Amino acid sequence: MSEVQSVQEPPPEQHEHALHLDDGIVLSFSAGVPDGWLFVKGDAAFARRNRWKYHGPTHRTENNSLPFSHILLVEVVKTAGRPDELVITYCYEAASTLLRPNTLKYKVSETKETEAQDWAVILLSDVYKKGKAQVRKRAKVLVNPFAGGGNAVRQFNEDVKPLFVAAQMQLDIVVTERKDQAIEICEALDIDAFDVVVVCSGDGLAYEVFNGFAKRPDARKALQKIAVAHIPCGSGNAMSCNLNGNNFPAPSGLAVIKGIRTPMDLMSLTQGPRRTLSFLSQSVGIIAEADLATENLRWMGHRRFDLGVAIRMISKKTYPCDVAIKVEIEDKKAVKEHYRRMRGGEKSPFVPAEGESNSNAIQPAGDGLPPLRFGTVNDPLPPDWKQESIDKLGNFYCGNMAFMAPNANFFPAAMPNDGLMDLCLNDGDLSVVRYYKLMSSVENNRHYDRADLSYRKISAYRFTPRNQPDGYISIDGERIPFEPFQVEVHPGLGTVLSKHGYYEADGPTNWNQSRVQE
């Protein structure tokens, strides 16, 4: 979690909103301060209590301030027979990754009542990102008690729930008891009763939530109405890294409270007669095996994955296959340019406008999943797909998010809603040294420009294994049969809560300097 920095209070004349209360208390804030701060003047007790939380020991004791990001609620509370109180609920950093709620309370005289009410409404809107984030969200919370070595329930109750309660979120909490229970819950969920489903687990529970909504007769309505949010309590917490910008329960809880609704592409996977949704990634090769083939080594933590990769690099194991791909952006420089435009706020040309006659446009309420534009894995291949026969595949990795792990920004050009998937390919017969350099370069986001890595933006593909009786295919970290499968993207089909409307990941190296000649 990023450290909150000290801020210099601007001159009083620059404050846009100042509220003068009894006992010399002055509360003020200004939109001119980066990211927004509330300045508290005249509350010596608050200053002494909080000067270490944000500013260090040199901050003046007669002045203090709170970042907007940490303010949870602002309201004027009326109590019969007592003066009104202005109550500001906030959270402070009890440790680098631990937050605790607290309150500031100030008496409001009758003459200040209307002014205080108006001031509180404006501040509350500002701290919830000018109204972009919903206050007092109604949340269905699903906690996997087996996640994180069995610590998920404790982490939620101790680190996250107090923040949700302080923010006056309405909570309906379910501790799951078995695999696929979240599918059943979301298939039957009253979507008018909730704003968000919060999963407290690894990425597997989010996979169940999306596929539970997918089974409903009103799948599109459910997927676009109910946001999905993630509290990282498992061994795989990619969703939280991308949307919350961290891998810890408490700061992720704060990110959920302040999260803004963000459309996110989802992917349909067909295999045999089955159709499922994928939100994160699909992989075949070294990544899939290093993850799924080391399940018996979970006691090693994240090191089991490193061991699995090392064994397969040394053995130069390859995975022969046939692939057919609907390529949309082939060149890496053009991919960077596409990313730059999306980060600049442009609309992706691969996302149809609302109301367009397209199977991926927003559909009327009551419709199920969008029809498949390219058919299933059992249908003939479209003629414009690029077909490749690969004898020595090392890694086939298709992603919808940037981070695949806290230290693995594998798909730096990924965007939540650009109507495209990011596809990485590399050969498996690289020298051990070269393979090691490629894999280790992911940690410092230097892999994108390497010549031994192919990186493309695509809208669909079909993967067919060859010359192997069995193997590993990973879909959002879940194993599926080692058989041909086909995937296509559905622009903006899902909804998530994010901090800023894009993934909290660095883009490709020097992406903001990218320019492609028209």
Coordinates of C-alpha atoms in Angstrom, one line a residue:
M1 CA 0.0 0.0 0.0
S2 CA 1.4 3.4 -1.0
E3 CA 2.4 5.6 1.9
V4 CA 0.3 8.7 2.5
Q5 CA 2.5 11.8 2.1
S6 CA 2.4 15.0 4.1
V7 CA 0.7 18.0 2.4
Q8 CA 1.2 21.7 2.9
E9 CA -2.0 23.5 3.8
P10 CA -2.9 26.2 1.1
P11 CA -3.6 29.8 2.2
P12 CA -7.1 30.2 3.6
E13 CA -8.3 32.2 0.6
Q14 CA -7.7 29.2 -1.6
H15 CA -10.0 27.0 0.4
E16 CA -13.2 26.4 -1.5
H17 CA -15.2 25.2 1.5
A18 CA -14.6 26.2 5.0
L19 CA -16.8 25.5 8.0
H20 CA -16.3 27.5 11.2
L21 CA -17.6 25.8 14.3
D22 CA -17.6 26.5 18.0
D23 CA -14.4 26.4 20.1
G24 CA -12.3 27.7 17.3
I25 CA -12.7 24.5 15.1
V26 CA -12.3 25.2 11.4
L27 CA -12.8 22.5 8.8
S28 CA -11.8 23.2 5.2
F29 CA -11.0 21.6 2.0
S30 CA -9.9 22.7 -1.4
A31 CA -10.1 21.0 -4.8
G32 CA -6.7 22.6 -5.6
V33 CA -4.8 20.1 -3.4
P34 CA -3.7 16.9 -5.2
D35 CA -6.1 14.0 -4.5
G36 CA -8.0 16.1 -2.0
W37 CA -7.4 16.8 1.8
L38 CA -9.5 17.9 4.7
F39 CA -7.8 20.4 6.9
V40 CA -8.7 20.4 10.6
K41 CA -7.7 23.5 12.6
G42 CA -8.1 24.0 16.3
D43 CA -8.4 20.3 17.3
A44 CA -5.3 19.8 19.3
A45 CA -6.3 16.3 20.5
F46 CA -6.9 15.1 16.9
A47 CA -3.5 16.6 15.9
R48 CA -1.6 14.8 18.7
R49 CA -3.4 11.5 17.9
N50 CA -2.8 11.6 14.2
R51 CA 0.3 13.5 13.5
W52 CA 2.3 10.2 13.2
K53 CA -0.4 8.6 11.0
Y54 CA 0.2 10.7 7.9
H55 CA 2.8 13.4 8.5
G56 CA 5.5 12.4 11.0
P57 CA 6.6 14.1 14.2
T58 CA 7.3 17.6 12.7
H59 CA 3.6 18.4 11.8
R60 CA 2.2 21.4 13.8
T61 CA 0.0 20.3 16.6
E62 CA -2.6 23.1 16.0
N63 CA -3.2 21.9 12.5
N64 CA -3.9 18.5 10.9
S65 CA -5.4 17.0 7.9
L66 CA -6.9 13.9 6.4
P67 CA -6.6 12.6 2.8
F68 CA -10.0 12.2 1.0
S69 CA -9.0 8.6 0.3
H70 CA -9.3 7.7 4.0
I71 CA -12.6 9.5 4.7
L72 CA -15.4 7.0 4.9
L73 CA -18.5 9.1 5.8
V74 CA -19.5 12.7 6.6
E75 CA -22.9 13.4 8.2
V76 CA -24.7 15.7 10.6
V77 CA -26.3 13.5 13.2
K78 CA -29.4 14.6 15.0
T79 CA -30.1 13.3 18.6
A80 CA -33.3 14.3 20.5
G81 CA -32.5 16.6 23.4
R82 CA -28.9 17.2 22.3
P83 CA -27.1 19.5 19.9
D84 CA -26.5 18.2 16.4
E85 CA -23.1 16.6 15.8
L86 CA -21.0 16.7 12.7
V87 CA -19.5 13.2 12.4
I88 CA -16.6 12.5 10.1
T89 CA -15.7 8.8 9.9
Y90 CA -12.3 7.9 8.6
C91 CA -9.6 5.3 8.8
Y92 CA -6.0 5.6 9.8
E93 CA -3.0 3.5 9.1
A94 CA -2.3 1.4 12.2
A95 CA 0.5 -0.3 10.3
S96 CA 1.7 -0.2 6.7
T97 CA -1.0 -2.6 5.5
L98 CA -3.5 -2.3 8.3
L99 CA -6.3 0.3 8.6
R100 CA -8.5 1.0 11.6
P101 CA -11.7 3.2 11.6
N102 CA -12.1 6.3 13.8
T103 CA -14.3 9.3 14.1
L104 CA -14.2 13.1 14.6
K105 CA -17.2 14.6 16.2
Y106 CA -18.0 18.3 16.6
K107 CA -21.0 20.1 18.0
V108 CA -23.1 22.1 15.6
S109 CA -25.1 25.1 16.9
E110 CA -28.6 25.8 15.6
T111 CA -27.3 28.8 13.6
K112 CA -24.8 26.5 11.8
E113 CA -27.1 23.6 11.1
T114 CA -28.0 24.3 7.5
E115 CA -24.5 25.4 6.6
A116 CA -23.0 22.2 8.2
Q117 CA -25.5 20.0 6.3
D118 CA -24.6 21.6 3.0
W119 CA -20.9 21.4 3.8
A120 CA -21.1 17.7 4.7
V121 CA -23.0 16.9 1.4
I122 CA -20.3 18.6 -0.7
L123 CA -17.4 16.9 1.2
L124 CA -19.0 13.5 1.0
S125 CA -19.4 13.8 -2.7
D126 CA -15.8 14.9 -3.1
V127 CA -14.4 12.0 -1.0
Y128 CA -16.4 9.6 -3.1
K129 CA -14.7 10.8 -6.3
K130 CA -17.2 13.6 -7.1
G131 CA -20.0 11.1 -6.9
K132 CA -18.5 8.5 -9.2
A133 CA -18.2 6.0 -6.3
Q134 CA -21.4 4.9 -4.5
V135 CA -21.8 5.6 -0.8
R136 CA -23.1 2.9 1.5
K137 CA -22.9 0.0 -0.9
R138 CA -25.1 -3.0 -0.4
A139 CA -22.8 -6.0 -0.5
K140 CA -23.2 -9.8 -0.7
V141 CA -19.9 -10.9 0.9
L142 CA -18.7 -14.4 0.1
V143 CA -15.8 -15.7 2.3
N144 CA -13.9 -18.9 1.4
P145 CA -12.8 -20.3 4.8
F146 CA -10.1 -22.5 3.2
A147 CA -8.4 -19.7 1.4
G148 CA -5.0 -18.3 2.6
G149 CA -4.2 -21.3 4.7
G150 CA -7.5 -21.1 6.5
N151 CA -7.1 -17.4 7.5
A152 CA -9.7 -15.8 5.2
V153 CA -12.5 -15.6 7.8
R154 CA -10.2 -14.0 10.4
Q155 CA -8.8 -11.6 7.9
F156 CA -12.2 -10.4 6.8
N157 CA -13.6 -10.1 10.4
E158 CA -10.6 -8.3 11.8
D159 CA -9.2 -6.3 8.9
V160 CA -12.1 -5.6 6.5
K161 CA -15.5 -5.9 8.1
P162 CA -14.8 -3.0 10.6
L163 CA -14.1 -0.7 7.7
F164 CA -17.3 -1.8 5.8
V165 CA -19.3 -1.3 9.0
A166 CA -17.8 2.1 9.6
A167 CA -18.7 3.1 6.0
Q168 CA -22.3 1.9 6.7
M169 CA -22.3 -0.7 4.0
Q170 CA -25.2 -3.1 4.2
L171 CA -23.7 -6.6 4.5
D172 CA -25.0 -10.1 3.8
I173 CA -22.2 -12.4 4.7
V174 CA -21.9 -16.0 3.7
V175 CA -19.0 -18.3 4.6
T176 CA -18.9 -20.9 1.8
E177 CA -18.8 -24.5 2.7
R178 CA -17.9 -26.3 -0.6
K179 CA -16.6 -25.8 -4.1
D180 CA -19.1 -24.2 -6.6
Q181 CA -21.3 -22.9 -3.8
A182 CA -20.8 -19.3 -5.1
I183 CA -22.1 -20.4 -8.5
E184 CA -25.3 -21.5 -6.8
I185 CA -25.6 -18.4 -4.8
C186 CA -25.1 -16.0 -7.7
E187 CA -27.4 -18.0 -10.0
A188 CA -30.3 -17.4 -7.5
L189 CA -29.2 -14.0 -6.1
D190 CA -31.8 -11.2 -5.9
I191 CA -29.9 -8.7 -8.0
D192 CA -32.2 -5.8 -7.0
A193 CA -31.1 -6.2 -3.3
F194 CA -27.4 -5.7 -3.9
D195 CA -24.9 -3.4 -5.6
V196 CA -21.8 -5.6 -5.4
V197 CA -20.6 -9.1 -4.6
V198 CA -17.4 -9.1 -2.6
V199 CA -15.3 -12.2 -2.7
C200 CA -12.9 -12.8 0.1
S201 CA -10.6 -15.6 -1.3
G202 CA -8.2 -16.1 -4.1
D203 CA -9.3 -15.6 -7.8
G204 CA -11.2 -18.9 -7.9
L205 CA -14.2 -17.5 -6.0
A206 CA -14.5 -14.7 -8.5
Y207 CA -14.5 -17.3 -11.3
E208 CA -17.5 -18.9 -9.6
V209 CA -19.4 -15.6 -9.2
F210 CA -19.1 -14.7 -12.9
N211 CA -20.2 -18.2 -13.9
G212 CA -23.0 -18.2 -11.5
F213 CA -24.4 -15.0 -13.1
A214 CA -23.8 -16.6 -16.5
K215 CA -26.2 -19.4 -15.7
R216 CA -29.1 -17.1 -15.1
P217 CA -31.8 -16.4 -17.8
D218 CA -31.0 -12.7 -17.2
A219 CA -27.3 -13.2 -17.3
R220 CA -26.4 -9.9 -19.1
K221 CA -28.5 -7.9 -16.8
A222 CA -27.0 -9.5 -13.7
L223 CA -23.4 -9.2 -15.0
Q224 CA -23.9 -5.5 -15.8
K225 CA -25.9 -4.6 -12.7
I226 CA -23.9 -6.3 -10.0
A227 CA -20.3 -5.3 -9.6
V228 CA -17.7 -7.9 -8.5
A229 CA -15.0 -6.9 -6.1
H230 CA -12.1 -8.8 -4.5
I231 CA -10.6 -8.9 -1.0
P232 CA -7.3 -10.8 -1.4
C233 CA -7.3 -13.8 1.0
G234 CA -5.9 -16.5 -1.2
S235 CA -2.7 -17.7 -2.9
G236 CA -3.7 -16.2 -6.2
N237 CA -4.9 -12.6 -5.8
A238 CA -4.5 -11.2 -9.3
M239 CA -7.9 -9.5 -9.4
S240 CA -7.1 -7.4 -6.3
C241 CA -3.7 -6.4 -7.7
N242 CA -5.4 -5.1 -10.9
L243 CA -8.4 -3.4 -9.4
N244 CA -7.3 -2.4 -5.9
G245 CA -3.7 -1.8 -6.5
N246 CA -2.5 -4.0 -3.7
N247 CA -2.4 -7.5 -2.3
F248 CA -3.6 -6.9 1.3
P249 CA -7.1 -7.3 2.8
A250 CA -7.4 -3.9 4.7
P251 CA -6.4 -1.5 1.9
S252 CA -8.4 -3.6 -0.5
G253 CA -11.4 -3.1 1.7
L254 CA -10.9 0.6 1.5
A255 CA -10.5 0.4 -2.3
V256 CA -13.9 -1.5 -2.4
I257 CA -15.6 1.2 -0.3
K258 CA -14.3 3.9 -2.7
G259 CA -14.5 1.7 -5.8
I260 CA -16.1 3.0 -9.0
R261 CA -18.2 0.8 -11.2
T262 CA -16.1 -0.2 -14.2
P263 CA -17.2 -2.2 -17.3
M264 CA -14.9 -5.2 -17.9
D265 CA -14.6 -7.5 -20.8
L266 CA -15.4 -11.1 -20.2
M267 CA -14.5 -14.2 -22.3
S268 CA -16.5 -17.2 -23.4
L269 CA -14.7 -20.5 -23.5
T270 CA -16.3 -23.5 -25.3
Q271 CA -14.9 -27.0 -25.0
G272 CA -17.0 -29.9 -26.2
P273 CA -20.6 -29.1 -25.4
R274 CA -19.7 -26.8 -22.5
R275 CA -19.6 -23.0 -22.4
T276 CA -18.1 -21.1 -19.4
L277 CA -16.9 -17.6 -18.7
S278 CA -13.3 -16.6 -18.0
F279 CA -12.4 -13.2 -16.5
L280 CA -8.6 -13.5 -15.9
S281 CA -6.6 -15.7 -18.3
Q282 CA -6.1 -19.0 -20.1
S283 CA -2.8 -20.7 -20.4
V284 CA -1.1 -23.8 -21.8
G285 CA 2.5 -24.7 -21.4
I286 CA 5.1 -23.7 -18.8
I287 CA 2.8 -21.3 -16.9
A288 CA -0.1 -23.7 -16.7
E289 CA 2.1 -26.6 -15.6
A290 CA 4.1 -24.6 -13.1
D291 CA 0.8 -23.7 -11.4
L292 CA -1.5 -26.8 -11.8
A293 CA 1.2 -29.5 -11.7
T294 CA 2.6 -28.3 -8.4
E295 CA -0.7 -28.3 -6.4
N296 CA 0.9 -31.0 -4.1
L297 CA 3.5 -28.5 -3.2
R298 CA 1.2 -25.8 -1.8
W299 CA 3.1 -25.9 1.5
M300 CA 5.9 -24.1 -0.4
G301 CA 3.8 -21.0 -1.0
H302 CA 4.7 -19.0 -4.1
R303 CA 8.0 -20.8 -4.3
R304 CA 6.2 -23.9 -5.8
F305 CA 5.5 -21.9 -8.9
D306 CA 9.2 -20.8 -9.2
L307 CA 10.3 -24.4 -8.8
G308 CA 7.8 -25.6 -11.5
V309 CA 9.0 -23.0 -14.0
A310 CA 12.7 -23.9 -13.3
I311 CA 12.1 -27.6 -13.8
R312 CA 10.4 -27.0 -17.2
M313 CA 13.0 -24.5 -18.4
I314 CA 15.8 -26.9 -17.7
S315 CA 14.0 -29.8 -19.3
K316 CA 13.1 -27.6 -22.4
K317 CA 9.7 -29.2 -22.4
T318 CA 7.6 -28.1 -25.4
Y319 CA 3.9 -28.4 -26.2
P320 CA 3.0 -29.0 -29.8
C321 CA -0.3 -27.5 -30.9
D322 CA -2.3 -25.9 -33.6
V323 CA -3.7 -22.4 -33.0
A324 CA -6.1 -20.2 -35.0
I325 CA -6.3 -16.6 -34.0
K326 CA -8.5 -13.6 -34.8
V327 CA -5.7 -11.0 -34.7
E328 CA -6.7 -7.4 -34.3
I329 CA -3.4 -5.6 -33.5
E330 CA -0.3 -7.5 -34.6
D331 CA 2.6 -5.1 -34.1
K332 CA 3.9 -4.3 -30.6
K333 CA 4.3 -0.6 -31.4
A334 CA 0.7 -0.5 -32.5
V335 CA -0.3 -2.2 -29.3
K336 CA 1.5 0.5 -27.3
E337 CA -0.3 3.2 -29.3
H338 CA -3.7 1.5 -28.7
Y339 CA -2.9 1.4 -24.9
R340 CA -1.8 5.1 -24.9
R341 CA -5.1 6.1 -26.5
M342 CA -7.2 4.1 -24.1
R343 CA -5.4 5.5 -21.1
G344 CA -6.0 9.0 -22.6
G345 CA -9.7 8.4 -22.4
E346 CA -10.4 7.4 -26.0
K347 CA -13.1 4.8 -26.7
S348 CA -11.8 1.6 -28.2
P349 CA -12.8 0.9 -31.8
F350 CA -13.3 -2.7 -30.8
V351 CA -16.1 -1.9 -28.4
P352 CA -19.5 -1.4 -30.1
A353 CA -21.5 1.7 -29.1
E354 CA -24.6 1.2 -26.9
G355 CA -27.6 0.4 -29.2
E356 CA -25.5 -0.9 -32.1
S357 CA -26.8 -4.0 -33.8
N358 CA -24.0 -6.2 -32.6
S359 CA -24.1 -9.4 -30.4
N360 CA -21.8 -7.7 -27.9
A361 CA -23.7 -4.5 -27.6
I362 CA -25.7 -4.0 -24.3
Q363 CA -28.8 -6.1 -24.7
P364 CA -32.4 -5.7 -23.3
A365 CA -33.0 -6.8 -19.8
G366 CA -33.8 -10.5 -19.4
D367 CA -31.4 -11.8 -22.1
G368 CA -28.9 -14.5 -21.3
L369 CA -25.3 -14.6 -22.4
P370 CA -24.5 -12.9 -25.7
P371 CA -24.5 -15.2 -28.7
L372 CA -21.1 -16.4 -29.9
R373 CA -19.9 -14.4 -32.9
F374 CA -17.5 -17.1 -34.0
G375 CA -19.4 -20.2 -33.0
T376 CA -18.0 -22.9 -30.8
V377 CA -14.9 -25.1 -30.9
N378 CA -17.0 -27.6 -32.8
D379 CA -17.8 -25.3 -35.7
P380 CA -15.7 -24.6 -38.9
L381 CA -13.0 -22.0 -38.4
P382 CA -13.7 -18.5 -39.8
P383 CA -11.7 -17.9 -43.0
D384 CA -10.0 -14.7 -41.7
W385 CA -8.4 -16.3 -38.7
K386 CA -4.6 -16.7 -38.7
Q387 CA -3.7 -20.4 -38.4
E388 CA -0.4 -21.5 -37.0
S389 CA 1.1 -25.0 -36.4
I390 CA 3.6 -24.8 -33.5
D391 CA 5.8 -27.8 -32.8
K392 CA 7.9 -26.3 -30.0
L393 CA 5.5 -24.1 -28.0
G394 CA 6.9 -23.0 -24.6
N395 CA 4.0 -20.8 -23.4
F396 CA 0.6 -19.9 -24.6
Y397 CA -0.8 -17.2 -22.4
C398 CA -3.9 -15.1 -23.0
G399 CA -4.9 -12.5 -20.5
N400 CA -7.8 -10.1 -19.8
M401 CA -6.0 -8.4 -16.8
A402 CA -2.5 -7.1 -16.4
F403 CA -1.2 -8.6 -13.2
M404 CA -1.3 -12.4 -12.9
A405 CA 0.4 -12.3 -9.5
P406 CA 1.7 -9.4 -7.3
N407 CA 5.1 -9.5 -9.0
A408 CA 3.9 -10.5 -12.5
N409 CA 2.5 -7.7 -14.7
F410 CA 2.4 -10.2 -17.5
F411 CA 0.0 -8.3 -19.8
P412 CA 1.0 -4.6 -19.3
A413 CA -1.1 -3.4 -22.3
A414 CA -4.3 -5.0 -20.9
M415 CA -7.3 -2.7 -20.4
P416 CA -10.6 -3.5 -18.6
N417 CA -12.9 -2.6 -21.5
D418 CA -11.1 -2.4 -24.9
G419 CA -12.9 -5.3 -26.4
L420 CA -9.6 -7.3 -26.8
M421 CA -7.6 -10.0 -25.2
D422 CA -3.8 -9.9 -24.8
L423 CA -1.9 -12.9 -26.2
C424 CA 1.7 -13.8 -25.3
L425 CA 3.6 -16.7 -27.0
N426 CA 7.1 -17.9 -26.8
D427 CA 9.1 -21.0 -28.0
G428 CA 10.1 -23.7 -25.6
D429 CA 13.4 -24.6 -27.1
L430 CA 15.2 -21.4 -25.8
S431 CA 18.5 -21.9 -24.0
V432 CA 18.2 -22.1 -20.3
V433 CA 19.9 -18.7 -19.9
R434 CA 17.7 -17.0 -22.4
Y435 CA 14.5 -18.6 -21.0
Y436 CA 15.5 -17.5 -17.5
K437 CA 16.1 -13.9 -18.7
L438 CA 12.7 -13.9 -20.4
M439 CA 10.8 -15.2 -17.3
S440 CA 12.7 -13.1 -14.8
S441 CA 12.1 -9.9 -16.9
V442 CA 8.4 -10.1 -16.1
E443 CA 9.1 -9.0 -12.5
N444 CA 10.5 -5.7 -13.6
N445 CA 8.1 -5.2 -16.6
R446 CA 10.9 -5.6 -19.1
H447 CA 9.6 -8.6 -21.0
Y448 CA 7.3 -6.8 -23.4
D449 CA 10.0 -5.5 -25.8
R450 CA 11.9 -8.8 -25.8
A451 CA 12.3 -10.3 -29.3
D452 CA 11.7 -13.8 -28.0
L453 CA 8.1 -12.9 -26.8
S454 CA 5.2 -12.4 -29.2
Y455 CA 2.6 -9.9 -27.9
R456 CA -0.7 -9.3 -29.8
K457 CA -4.2 -8.0 -29.3
I458 CA -6.8 -10.5 -30.3
S459 CA -10.6 -11.0 -30.2
A460 CA -10.8 -14.8 -30.4
Y461 CA -8.8 -17.9 -30.8
R462 CA -8.9 -21.7 -31.0
F463 CA -6.3 -24.0 -29.3
T464 CA -5.8 -27.6 -30.3
P465 CA -3.2 -29.7 -28.5
R466 CA -1.2 -32.2 -30.6
N467 CA 0.8 -35.4 -29.9
Q468 CA 0.1 -35.4 -26.1
P469 CA -2.3 -37.8 -24.4
D470 CA -2.8 -35.5 -21.5
G471 CA -1.6 -32.2 -20.0
Y472 CA -2.6 -29.0 -18.3
I473 CA -4.9 -26.2 -19.4
S474 CA -5.5 -23.4 -16.9
I475 CA -8.6 -21.2 -17.1
D476 CA -8.5 -18.5 -14.4
G477 CA -6.3 -20.9 -12.4
E478 CA -8.8 -23.8 -12.7
R479 CA -7.9 -27.0 -14.6
I480 CA -10.0 -28.1 -17.5
P481 CA -9.7 -31.3 -19.7
F482 CA -6.8 -31.4 -22.1
E483 CA -8.9 -31.0 -25.2
P484 CA -9.3 -28.4 -28.0
F485 CA -11.0 -25.2 -26.8
Q486 CA -12.1 -21.8 -28.2
V487 CA -12.3 -18.4 -26.6
E488 CA -13.8 -15.1 -27.7
V489 CA -14.2 -11.8 -25.9
H490 CA -17.4 -10.0 -25.0
P491 CA -16.7 -6.2 -24.6
G492 CA -18.0 -4.8 -21.3
L493 CA -20.1 -7.8 -20.4
G494 CA -19.0 -7.7 -16.7
T495 CA -18.8 -5.1 -14.1
V496 CA -16.2 -4.6 -11.4
L497 CA -15.1 -2.0 -8.8
S498 CA -11.8 -0.3 -9.5
K499 CA -9.9 2.6 -8.1
H500 CA -9.6 4.6 -11.3
G501 CA -11.4 2.9 -14.2
Y502 CA -8.3 1.1 -15.4
Y503 CA -5.9 -1.5 -14.1
E504 CA -3.4 -0.5 -11.4
A505 CA -0.4 -1.6 -13.4
D506 CA 2.4 0.1 -15.3
G507 CA 1.8 -0.1 -19.1
P508 CA 4.3 -1.4 -21.6
T509 CA 7.7 0.3 -21.3
N510 CA 7.6 3.9 -22.6
W511 CA 3.9 3.5 -23.6
N512 CA 3.3 7.2 -23.0
Q513 CA 5.9 8.1 -25.7
S514 CA 4.4 5.8 -28.3
R515 CA 3.2 7.3 -31.6
V516 CA 2.2 5.5 -34.7
Q517 CA 2.0 7.3 -38.0
E518 CA -1.5 7.4 -39.4

